[in-house]
Coordinates of C-alpha atoms in Angstrom, one line a residue:
M25 CA -56.3 1.5 0.0
L26 CA -60.0 0.7 -0.4
N27 CA -62.0 -0.7 2.4
R28 CA -64.8 -3.3 2.4
T29 CA -67.4 -0.8 1.1
F30 CA -65.6 -0.8 -2.3
F31 CA -66.4 -4.4 -2.9
L32 CA -70.1 -3.9 -2.1
L33 CA -70.4 -1.2 -4.7
I34 CA -68.4 -3.0 -7.4
F35 CA -69.7 -6.6 -7.1
S36 CA -73.4 -6.1 -6.3
I37 CA -75.7 -3.5 -4.7
S38 CA -77.9 -6.2 -3.3
C39 CA -75.3 -8.6 -1.9
I40 CA -72.8 -7.6 0.7
F41 CA -69.2 -8.6 0.3
T42 CA -67.0 -7.6 3.2
A43 CA -63.3 -7.0 2.6
R44 CA -60.9 -6.1 5.4
S45 CA -57.6 -6.3 3.6
S46 CA -55.3 -3.9 1.7
Y47 CA -55.9 -3.5 -2.1
D48 CA -53.1 -2.8 -4.6
M49 CA -54.5 -0.9 -7.6
D50 CA -51.5 -1.8 -9.8
E51 CA -51.3 -5.5 -9.1
K52 CA -55.1 -5.8 -8.5
S53 CA -54.4 -8.2 -5.6
M54 CA -55.1 -8.3 -1.9
I55 CA -53.2 -9.6 1.1
M56 CA -54.9 -12.0 3.4
K57 CA -54.6 -10.9 7.0
T58 CA -54.7 -12.8 10.3
Y59 CA -57.7 -12.4 12.6
D60 CA -55.6 -10.2 14.9
E61 CA -54.7 -7.9 12.0
Q62 CA -58.4 -7.6 10.9
Y63 CA -60.0 -7.0 14.3
N64 CA -59.7 -5.1 17.6
I65 CA -59.5 -8.0 20.0
I66 CA -61.9 -7.5 23.0
D67 CA -62.1 -11.0 24.5
T68 CA -61.3 -14.7 24.1
T69 CA -64.1 -17.2 23.4
S70 CA -64.2 -20.8 24.5
L71 CA -67.8 -21.6 23.5
Q72 CA -69.6 -21.1 20.2
I73 CA -73.3 -21.9 19.4
I74 CA -74.5 -22.1 15.8
Y75 CA -78.1 -21.0 15.2
A76 CA -80.5 -21.2 12.4
H77 CA -82.6 -18.0 12.3
I78 CA -85.8 -18.6 10.4
M79 CA -87.7 -15.5 9.3
Y80 CA -91.0 -14.9 7.4
D81 CA -91.7 -11.8 5.3
K82 CA -95.5 -11.6 5.2
V83 CA -95.4 -9.1 2.3
L84 CA -93.2 -11.2 0.0
G85 CA -94.8 -14.4 1.4
Y86 CA -91.8 -16.6 1.9
K87 CA -89.3 -17.6 4.5
D88 CA -85.5 -17.0 4.7
I89 CA -83.0 -18.9 6.8
R90 CA -79.7 -17.4 7.9
Y91 CA -77.1 -19.1 9.9
D92 CA -75.4 -17.3 12.8
I93 CA -72.8 -18.0 15.5
L94 CA -72.7 -16.8 19.0
S95 CA -69.2 -16.7 20.5
I96 CA -69.1 -16.3 24.3
G97 CA -66.2 -14.8 26.1
K98 CA -65.6 -13.9 29.7
N99 CA -67.0 -10.4 29.6
N100 CA -68.3 -10.1 26.0
S101 CA -70.2 -12.2 23.4
I102 CA -70.4 -11.6 19.7
Y103 CA -73.3 -12.7 17.5
D104 CA -72.1 -12.9 14.0
D105 CA -72.9 -14.3 10.5
L106 CA -71.7 -17.8 10.2
G107 CA -70.4 -17.1 6.7
E108 CA -68.3 -14.2 7.9
Y109 CA -66.9 -16.5 10.7
R110 CA -65.9 -19.1 8.2
A111 CA -64.4 -16.5 5.8
D112 CA -62.3 -15.2 8.7
S113 CA -61.0 -18.7 9.2
V114 CA -59.9 -18.9 5.6
F115 CA -58.1 -15.5 5.9
N116 CA -56.4 -16.6 9.1
S117 CA -55.2 -19.9 7.7
R118 CA -53.8 -18.3 4.5
A119 CA -52.4 -15.0 6.0
G120 CA -49.8 -13.4 3.9
E121 CA -51.0 -14.9 0.6
K122 CA -52.1 -12.7 -2.3
F123 CA -55.5 -13.2 -4.0
S124 CA -57.7 -11.4 -6.5
P125 CA -60.8 -9.4 -5.7
N126 CA -62.7 -12.0 -7.9
Y127 CA -61.6 -14.7 -5.5
L128 CA -63.0 -12.7 -2.6
K129 CA -66.3 -12.3 -4.5
K130 CA -66.6 -16.0 -5.1
L131 CA -65.6 -16.8 -1.5
Y132 CA -68.2 -14.4 0.1
T133 CA -70.9 -15.5 -2.3
A134 CA -70.2 -19.2 -1.6
L135 CA -70.4 -18.6 2.1
D136 CA -73.4 -16.2 1.8
C137 CA -71.5 -13.7 4.0
R138 CA -73.5 -10.9 5.6
P139 CA -71.7 -8.1 7.5
E140 CA -74.2 -7.7 10.4
K141 CA -72.5 -8.1 13.8
S142 CA -73.7 -7.6 17.5
V143 CA -71.6 -7.3 20.7
K144 CA -72.9 -7.8 24.2
N145 CA -70.6 -6.2 26.8
F146 CA -71.7 -7.8 30.1
R147 CA -69.1 -5.8 32.1
D148 CA -70.4 -2.4 30.9
S149 CA -74.0 -3.6 30.3
T150 CA -74.0 -2.3 26.7
Y151 CA -75.1 -3.7 23.4
Y152 CA -73.4 -2.7 20.1
H153 CA -74.8 -3.4 16.6
V154 CA -73.2 -2.7 13.2
D155 CA -74.4 -3.4 9.6
I156 CA -73.8 -2.2 6.1
M157 CA -76.5 -0.5 4.0
T158 CA -76.0 0.8 0.5
G159 CA -72.2 0.7 0.8
Q160 CA -72.0 2.5 4.2
S161 CA -71.5 1.1 7.7
Y162 CA -73.9 2.2 10.4
C163 CA -74.0 1.3 14.1
Y164 CA -75.7 2.0 17.3
T165 CA -75.0 1.4 21.0
E166 CA -77.7 1.0 23.7
P167 CA -77.9 -0.3 27.2
L168 CA -78.0 -4.1 27.3
P169 CA -81.7 -5.0 27.1
V170 CA -83.3 -6.2 30.3
F171 CA -86.0 -8.7 29.6
Q172 CA -88.9 -9.4 32.0
W173 CA -88.8 -13.2 31.8
K174 CA -91.6 -15.3 33.2
L175 CA -90.3 -18.8 34.0
E176 CA -92.7 -21.6 33.1
P177 CA -92.7 -25.3 34.2
D178 CA -92.6 -26.8 30.7
T179 CA -89.5 -28.5 29.3
T180 CA -88.2 -29.8 26.0
T181 CA -84.9 -31.2 24.7
V182 CA -82.6 -29.3 22.4
L183 CA -79.3 -30.9 21.3
G184 CA -79.5 -33.4 24.1
H185 CA -80.0 -30.7 26.7
I186 CA -83.1 -30.5 28.9
C187 CA -84.4 -26.9 28.4
H188 CA -86.9 -24.9 30.4
K189 CA -89.5 -22.6 29.1
A190 CA -89.6 -18.8 29.6
T191 CA -91.7 -16.1 28.0
T192 CA -91.4 -12.4 27.6
S193 CA -92.9 -9.4 25.6
W194 CA -90.3 -7.1 24.1
R195 CA -90.6 -4.2 21.6
G196 CA -93.8 -5.4 20.0
R197 CA -93.3 -9.1 19.9
D198 CA -94.2 -12.0 22.3
W199 CA -91.4 -14.5 22.7
T200 CA -91.0 -18.0 24.0
A201 CA -87.5 -19.1 24.9
W202 CA -86.1 -22.5 25.9
Y203 CA -83.0 -22.2 28.1
S204 CA -80.6 -25.0 28.9
D205 CA -78.4 -26.2 31.8
I206 CA -75.4 -24.6 30.1
P207 CA -74.3 -21.9 32.6
H208 CA -74.3 -18.8 30.5
N209 CA -77.1 -16.2 30.7
D210 CA -76.8 -15.5 26.9
G211 CA -78.6 -16.3 23.7
P212 CA -79.1 -15.4 20.1
A213 CA -79.3 -11.7 18.9
K214 CA -80.0 -9.4 21.8
F215 CA -81.5 -12.0 24.1
S216 CA -80.0 -12.9 27.5
G217 CA -80.8 -12.8 31.2
L218 CA -82.1 -16.4 31.8
P219 CA -80.5 -19.0 34.2
G220 CA -78.9 -20.8 31.3
L221 CA -78.0 -20.5 27.7
I222 CA -81.0 -20.1 25.3
L223 CA -81.0 -22.8 22.6
K224 CA -84.4 -22.1 21.0
M225 CA -86.7 -19.1 20.7
T226 CA -89.9 -18.5 18.8
D227 CA -92.0 -15.4 18.2
A228 CA -95.8 -15.8 18.7
S229 CA -96.5 -14.3 15.3
G230 CA -94.5 -16.9 13.5
D231 CA -92.1 -14.3 12.0
H232 CA -89.0 -15.5 13.8
E233 CA -87.5 -18.7 15.2
Y234 CA -84.0 -19.3 16.5
R235 CA -82.8 -22.9 16.7
A236 CA -79.4 -24.1 18.0
L237 CA -77.8 -26.5 15.5
G238 CA -74.5 -27.2 17.2
I239 CA -72.2 -26.3 20.0
K240 CA -68.4 -25.9 19.7
K241 CA -65.7 -25.4 22.3
D242 CA -62.9 -23.7 20.4
V243 CA -60.6 -21.2 22.0
H244 CA -59.8 -18.1 19.9
P245 CA -59.9 -14.3 20.1
I246 CA -63.0 -12.3 19.2
G247 CA -63.3 -8.6 18.3
T248 CA -64.7 -5.9 16.2
Y249 CA -63.6 -4.7 12.7
R250 CA -60.4 -2.8 12.9
D251 CA -60.9 -0.8 9.7
S252 CA -64.6 -0.1 10.2
D253 CA -65.6 3.6 10.6
P254 CA -69.4 3.3 10.9
I255 CA -71.8 6.2 11.2
R256 CA -73.2 6.3 14.7
M257 CA -76.8 6.9 15.4
K258 CA -79.6 6.0 17.8
R259 CA -81.3 2.7 17.6
E260 CA -84.6 4.1 16.4
R261 CA -82.9 6.0 13.5
F262 CA -80.9 2.9 12.6
N263 CA -84.1 0.7 12.4
A264 CA -85.8 3.3 10.3
L265 CA -82.9 3.5 7.9
Y266 CA -82.7 -0.3 7.8
E267 CA -86.4 -0.5 6.9
D268 CA -86.0 2.1 4.1
H269 CA -83.0 0.2 2.8
K270 CA -85.0 -3.0 2.6
V271 CA -88.5 -1.8 1.6
N272 CA -87.3 0.9 -0.9
F273 CA -84.3 -0.9 -2.3
G274 CA -85.7 -1.1 -5.9
K275 CA -86.4 2.6 -6.0
M276 CA -83.0 3.4 -4.7
F277 CA -81.3 1.1 -7.2
S278 CA -83.4 2.4 -10.2
T279 CA -82.5 6.0 -9.4
S280 CA -78.8 5.4 -8.6
G281 CA -77.6 5.8 -12.2
L282 CA -75.5 2.6 -12.0
V283 CA -77.6 0.9 -14.7
D284 CA -79.3 2.2 -17.8
M285 CA -83.0 1.2 -17.8
T286 CA -86.0 1.6 -20.0
P287 CA -88.9 3.4 -18.4
E288 CA -90.7 0.1 -18.2
K289 CA -87.8 -1.6 -16.5
K290 CA -87.3 1.3 -14.2
A291 CA -91.0 1.2 -13.1
E292 CA -90.7 -2.6 -12.5
M293 CA -87.5 -2.1 -10.5
E294 CA -89.0 0.6 -8.3
S295 CA -91.7 -1.8 -7.1
R296 CA -89.2 -4.3 -5.8
R297 CA -88.1 -4.7 -2.2
L298 CA -85.7 -6.9 -0.3
F299 CA -86.6 -9.5 2.3
F300 CA -87.7 -7.6 5.4
C301 CA -88.7 -9.1 8.8
P302 CA -87.7 -6.8 11.6
L303 CA -86.8 -8.1 15.0
E304 CA -88.2 -5.0 16.7
L305 CA -91.6 -3.5 16.0
E306 CA -91.2 -0.5 18.2

């Protein structure tokens, strides 16, 4: 039995492929599992919002866009990678079938899957975040952030909904949010606490923008990885580790021993970094 970390190390050190199925070393095949078999169910969602998260890395000088989905339940919400969400749908619809690790690689590459996942627990007022770095899962839990929102008179329209403006400063960034008439005090990433669902957010520096692209009303369970055993740490340590993983990735790769390199190639690799645009600056 090999967990999802195995696929990260085998297929690519720079691209995460998450596998939450059993692996047969002799047959070299995997068994697709239902959502209930893959996850510890914590709630049932009836509303999902798809967001584009546009980020700018000032060092590399370019933007990256990732697509996420917020699934809102009665007491919990999960903010997940859209590719992972779509991959889970494939697994669920083909449960019991065998497939090769190469199929998994192609599926996760095509869907641009990323393992990052966040859970807001509104009953316990806690926030849980998990991600994979260099083949290992890490996580932290903290009190659900309380934002000091200032409600403004301005309005705009997002996806046909009249949205009202609110501003806040939080962990080193100044944010403008646009919240709708949809009666959920939730939003992308860690953000929540407004009179309605947040459909758009921008950071004053231009580093981050969240933009709702669509709203669904599917009813299905939501949960956290059943086979995940992440290393737990405080948020500050997690963020420092995440920065080191992104900024010093080339150096880590060049000294890993996974690939033979000439001295010239090694020096070139050590100077490389991954895209890095942190949400929190403090």
